[in-house]
Short mmCIF file of C-alpha atoms in Angstrom, two decimals:
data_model
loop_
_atom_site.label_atom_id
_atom_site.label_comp_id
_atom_site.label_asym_id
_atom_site.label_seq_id
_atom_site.Cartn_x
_atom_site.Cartn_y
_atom_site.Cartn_z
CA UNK G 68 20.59 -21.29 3.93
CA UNK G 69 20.55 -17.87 5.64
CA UNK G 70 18.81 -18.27 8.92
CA UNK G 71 17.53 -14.69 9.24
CA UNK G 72 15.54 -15.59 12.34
CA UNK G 73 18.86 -16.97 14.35
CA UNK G 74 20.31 -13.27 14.35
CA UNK G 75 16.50 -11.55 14.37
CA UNK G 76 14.44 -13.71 16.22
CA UNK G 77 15.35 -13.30 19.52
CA UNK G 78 14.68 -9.05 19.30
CA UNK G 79 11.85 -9.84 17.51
CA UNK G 80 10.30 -11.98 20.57
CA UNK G 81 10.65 -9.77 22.91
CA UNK G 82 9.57 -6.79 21.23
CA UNK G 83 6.15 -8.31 19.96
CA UNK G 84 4.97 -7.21 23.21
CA UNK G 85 5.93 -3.94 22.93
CA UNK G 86 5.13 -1.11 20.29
CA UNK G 87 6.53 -1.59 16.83
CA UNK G 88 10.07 0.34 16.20
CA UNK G 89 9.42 3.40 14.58
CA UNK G 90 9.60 3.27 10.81
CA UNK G 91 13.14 4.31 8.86
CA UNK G 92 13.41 7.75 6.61
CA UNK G 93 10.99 6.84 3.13
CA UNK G 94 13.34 5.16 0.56
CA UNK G 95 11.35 5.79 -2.31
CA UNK G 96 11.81 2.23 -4.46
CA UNK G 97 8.12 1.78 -5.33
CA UNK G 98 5.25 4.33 -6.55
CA UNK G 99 1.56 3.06 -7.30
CA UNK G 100 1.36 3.01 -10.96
CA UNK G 101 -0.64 5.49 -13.16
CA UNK G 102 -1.92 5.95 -16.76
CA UNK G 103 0.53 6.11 -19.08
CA UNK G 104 3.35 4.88 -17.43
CA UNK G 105 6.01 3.06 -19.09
CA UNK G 106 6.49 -0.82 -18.07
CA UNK G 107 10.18 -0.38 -18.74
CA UNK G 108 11.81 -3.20 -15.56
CA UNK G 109 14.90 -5.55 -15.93
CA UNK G 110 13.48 -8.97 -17.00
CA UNK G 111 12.87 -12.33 -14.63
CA UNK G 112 16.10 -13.30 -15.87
CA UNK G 113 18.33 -10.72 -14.49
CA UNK G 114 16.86 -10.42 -11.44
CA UNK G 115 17.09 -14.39 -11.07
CA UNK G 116 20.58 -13.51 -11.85
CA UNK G 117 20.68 -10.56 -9.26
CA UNK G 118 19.40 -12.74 -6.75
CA UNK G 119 21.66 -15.77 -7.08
CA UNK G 120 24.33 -12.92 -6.75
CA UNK G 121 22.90 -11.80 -3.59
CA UNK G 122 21.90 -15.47 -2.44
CA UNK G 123 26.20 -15.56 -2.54
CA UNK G 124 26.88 -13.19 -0.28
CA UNK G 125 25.42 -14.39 2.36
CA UNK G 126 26.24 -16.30 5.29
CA UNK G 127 25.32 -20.29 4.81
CA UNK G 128 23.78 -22.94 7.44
CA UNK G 129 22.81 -26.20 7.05
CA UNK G 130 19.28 -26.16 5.97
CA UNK G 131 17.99 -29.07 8.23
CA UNK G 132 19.39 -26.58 11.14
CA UNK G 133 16.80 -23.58 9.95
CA UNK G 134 13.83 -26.11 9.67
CA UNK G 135 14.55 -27.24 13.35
CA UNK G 136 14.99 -23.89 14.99
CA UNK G 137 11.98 -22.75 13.16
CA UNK G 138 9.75 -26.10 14.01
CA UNK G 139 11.03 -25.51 17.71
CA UNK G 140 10.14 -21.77 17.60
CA UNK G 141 6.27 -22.83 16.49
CA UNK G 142 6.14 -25.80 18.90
CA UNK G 143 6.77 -23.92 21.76
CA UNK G 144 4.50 -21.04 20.51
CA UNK G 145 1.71 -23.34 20.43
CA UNK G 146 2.47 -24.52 24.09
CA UNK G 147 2.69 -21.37 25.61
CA UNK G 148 -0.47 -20.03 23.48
CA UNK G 149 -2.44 -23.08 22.88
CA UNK G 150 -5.34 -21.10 20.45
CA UNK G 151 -3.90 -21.53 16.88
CA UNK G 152 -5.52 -18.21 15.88
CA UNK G 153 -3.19 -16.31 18.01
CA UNK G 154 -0.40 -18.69 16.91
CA UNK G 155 -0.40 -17.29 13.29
CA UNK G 156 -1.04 -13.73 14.34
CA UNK G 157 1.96 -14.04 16.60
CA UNK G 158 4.22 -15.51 14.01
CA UNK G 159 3.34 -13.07 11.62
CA UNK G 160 4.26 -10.34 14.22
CA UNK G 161 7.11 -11.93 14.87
CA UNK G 162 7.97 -11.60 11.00
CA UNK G 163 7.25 -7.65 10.96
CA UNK G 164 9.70 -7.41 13.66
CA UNK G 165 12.07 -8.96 11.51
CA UNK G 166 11.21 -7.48 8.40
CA UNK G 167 11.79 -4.13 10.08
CA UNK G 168 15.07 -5.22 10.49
CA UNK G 169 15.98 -6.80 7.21
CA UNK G 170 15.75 -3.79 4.76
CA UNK G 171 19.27 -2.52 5.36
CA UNK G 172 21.20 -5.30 4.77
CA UNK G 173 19.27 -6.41 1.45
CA UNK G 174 20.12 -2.35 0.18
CA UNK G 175 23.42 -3.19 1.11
CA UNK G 176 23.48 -6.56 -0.49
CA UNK G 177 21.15 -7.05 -2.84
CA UNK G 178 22.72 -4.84 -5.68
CA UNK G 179 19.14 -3.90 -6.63
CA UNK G 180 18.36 -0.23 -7.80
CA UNK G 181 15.26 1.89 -7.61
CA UNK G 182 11.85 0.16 -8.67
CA UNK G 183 9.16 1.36 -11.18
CA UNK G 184 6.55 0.41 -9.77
CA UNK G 185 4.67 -1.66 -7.31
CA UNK G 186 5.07 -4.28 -9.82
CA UNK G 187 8.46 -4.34 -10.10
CA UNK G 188 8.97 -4.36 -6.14
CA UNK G 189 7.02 -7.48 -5.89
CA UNK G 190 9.22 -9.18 -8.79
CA UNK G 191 12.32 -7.91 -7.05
CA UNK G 192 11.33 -9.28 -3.36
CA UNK G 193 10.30 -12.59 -5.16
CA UNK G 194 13.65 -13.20 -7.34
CA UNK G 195 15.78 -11.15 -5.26
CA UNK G 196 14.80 -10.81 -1.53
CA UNK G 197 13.37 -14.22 -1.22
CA UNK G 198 16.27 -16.03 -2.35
CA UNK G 199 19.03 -13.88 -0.12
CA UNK G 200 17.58 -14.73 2.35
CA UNK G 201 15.48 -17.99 2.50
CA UNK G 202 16.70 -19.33 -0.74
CA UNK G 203 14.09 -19.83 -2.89
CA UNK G 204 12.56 -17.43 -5.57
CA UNK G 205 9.14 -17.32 -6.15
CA UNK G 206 6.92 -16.23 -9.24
CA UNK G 207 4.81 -13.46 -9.23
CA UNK G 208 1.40 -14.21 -10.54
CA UNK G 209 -2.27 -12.98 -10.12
CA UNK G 210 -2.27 -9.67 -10.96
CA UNK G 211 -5.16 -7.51 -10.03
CA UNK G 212 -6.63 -4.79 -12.57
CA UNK G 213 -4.87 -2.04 -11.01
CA UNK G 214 -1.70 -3.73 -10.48
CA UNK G 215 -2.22 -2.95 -6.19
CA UNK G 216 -2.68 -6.85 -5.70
CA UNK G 217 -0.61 -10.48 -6.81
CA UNK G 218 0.76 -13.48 -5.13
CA UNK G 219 3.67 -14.80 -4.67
CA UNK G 220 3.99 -19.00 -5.43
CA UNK G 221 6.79 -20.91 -4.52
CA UNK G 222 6.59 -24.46 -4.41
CA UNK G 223 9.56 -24.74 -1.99
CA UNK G 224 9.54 -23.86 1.63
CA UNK G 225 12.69 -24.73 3.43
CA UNK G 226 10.94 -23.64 7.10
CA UNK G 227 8.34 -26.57 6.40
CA UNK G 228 10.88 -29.16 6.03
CA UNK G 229 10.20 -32.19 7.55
CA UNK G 230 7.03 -30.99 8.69
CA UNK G 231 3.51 -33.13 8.60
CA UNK G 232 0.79 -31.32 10.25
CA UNK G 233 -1.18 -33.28 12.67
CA UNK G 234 -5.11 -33.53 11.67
CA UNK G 235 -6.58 -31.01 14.03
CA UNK G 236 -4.16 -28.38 12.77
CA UNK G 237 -4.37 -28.81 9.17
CA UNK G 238 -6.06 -25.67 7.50
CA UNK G 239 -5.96 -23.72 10.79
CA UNK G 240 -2.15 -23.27 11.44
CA UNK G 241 -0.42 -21.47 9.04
CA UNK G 242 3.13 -22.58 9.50
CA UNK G 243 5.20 -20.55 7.57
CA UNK G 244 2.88 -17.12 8.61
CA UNK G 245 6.38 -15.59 9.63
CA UNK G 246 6.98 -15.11 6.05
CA UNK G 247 3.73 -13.10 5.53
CA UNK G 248 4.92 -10.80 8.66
CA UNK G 249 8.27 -10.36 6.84
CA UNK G 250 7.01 -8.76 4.23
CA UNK G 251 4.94 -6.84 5.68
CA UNK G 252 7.24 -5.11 7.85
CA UNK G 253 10.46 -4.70 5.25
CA UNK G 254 7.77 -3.07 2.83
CA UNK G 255 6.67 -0.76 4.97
CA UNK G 256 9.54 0.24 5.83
CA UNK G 257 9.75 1.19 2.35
CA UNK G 258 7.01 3.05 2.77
CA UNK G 259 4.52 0.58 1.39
CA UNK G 260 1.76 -0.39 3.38
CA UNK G 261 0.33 -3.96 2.75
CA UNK G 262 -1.61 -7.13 3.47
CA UNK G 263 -0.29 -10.24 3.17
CA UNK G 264 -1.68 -13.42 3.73
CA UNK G 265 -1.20 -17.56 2.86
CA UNK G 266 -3.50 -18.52 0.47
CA UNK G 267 -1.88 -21.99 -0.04
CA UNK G 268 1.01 -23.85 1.79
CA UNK G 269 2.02 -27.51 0.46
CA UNK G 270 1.66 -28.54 4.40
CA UNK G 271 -2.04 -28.71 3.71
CA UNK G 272 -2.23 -30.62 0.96
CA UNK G 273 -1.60 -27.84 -1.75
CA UNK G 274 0.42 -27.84 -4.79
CA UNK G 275 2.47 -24.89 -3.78
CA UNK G 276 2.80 -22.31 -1.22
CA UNK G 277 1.12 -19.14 -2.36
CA UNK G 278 1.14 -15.31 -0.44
CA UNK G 279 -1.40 -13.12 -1.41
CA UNK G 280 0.20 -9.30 -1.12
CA UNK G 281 -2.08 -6.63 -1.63
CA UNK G 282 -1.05 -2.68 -1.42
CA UNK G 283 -2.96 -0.52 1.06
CA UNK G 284 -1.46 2.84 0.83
CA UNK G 285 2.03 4.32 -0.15
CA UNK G 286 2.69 6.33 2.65
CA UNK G 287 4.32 9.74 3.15
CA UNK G 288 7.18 10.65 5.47
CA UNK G 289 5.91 12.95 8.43
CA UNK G 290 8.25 15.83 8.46
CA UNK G 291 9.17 18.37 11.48
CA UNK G 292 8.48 21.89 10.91
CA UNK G 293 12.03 22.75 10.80
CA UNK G 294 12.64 20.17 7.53
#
């Protein structure tokens, strides 16, 4: 598997202390969607396909080496910061930092065009981004009314390999919360603004793993006065 953390981590962790880079010029793959607006998107199929394409280019570890480094990474973050709270807010911080980071190589990789939708973003991260670059896809389920809110269930979780929680941390820690600041960060760097949160992780107990992602604003590019 690709361990995006072994060539982003390290910038990551030191700049969670500082200000957030400042965002990338808009690329327009999503819109909110209005009335009227036809559903027309590639099916589940071809973006499965799109993403096992992408899943190929990539550069391969051995899997049990990305659930180590990650285990060590939230071992010694609860030593240094002992209050689990700040343990998941720090992982998923850590995970914007990366996600800032990721967008250009998954344009340059992932083969995937312009979205329709908000929609269709969230089926391309879960076929396509998801499997480039932690090798699972995940469904896309739990749509809200206005089609600003789903999550994202995948019963596989390579990070939590291995992994058994230990009583007192069970339904406090959430592991894999470096996932939720992923896509957080390479969304809004496509100028889509979101929450994202675990709902349900399979290290608790659950069935699946399941990330709520709900959209908070598309936001607009700031121009200068001479653009």
């Amino acid at each position: 598997l690709k361990p995006f953390w072994v060539k982003f981590c390290g910038p990551a962790l030191r700049a969670s202390s500082r200000a957030p880079p400042r965002a990338a010029p808009p690329r327009p793959l999503a819109r909110v969607p209005g009335p009227g607006d036809a559903m027309a998107r590639a099916g589940p199929d071809r973006y499965g396909k799109l993403g096992d394409q992408a899943f190929g280019k990539m550069e391969k570890v051995n899997s049990d080496l990305l659930a180590l480094t990650y285990g060590s990474l939230v071992t010694q973050l609860l030593r240094d910061v002992e209050d689990v709270d700040a343990v998941n807010a720090q992982l998923e911080k850590m995970g914007y930092n990366i996600g800032l980071r990721v967008v250009d190589e998954f344009l340059a990789k992932s083969g995937a065009g312009p979205c329709q939708d908000f929609r269709d973003t969230c089926e391309v991260l879960a076929k396509v981004g998801l499997r480039m670059f932690l090798g699972v896809a995940a469904d896309v389920v739990m749509w809200n009314r206005e089609l600003t809110a789903c999550s994202l269930v995948f019963p596989d979780n390579p990070l939590a390999d291995y992994v058994e929680l230990p009583q007192h941390l069970s339904n406090r820690l959430w592991y894999s919360n470096l996932l939720c600041g992923v896509v957080r960060g390479a969304l809004e760097q496509l100028q889509l603004r979101v929450e994202c949160s675990f709902q349900k992780d399979t290290l608790n107990g659950d069935e699946h793993n399941m990330i709520r992602v709900e959209l908070k604003e598309v936001m607009r590019e700031d121009y200068g006065e001479d653009d």
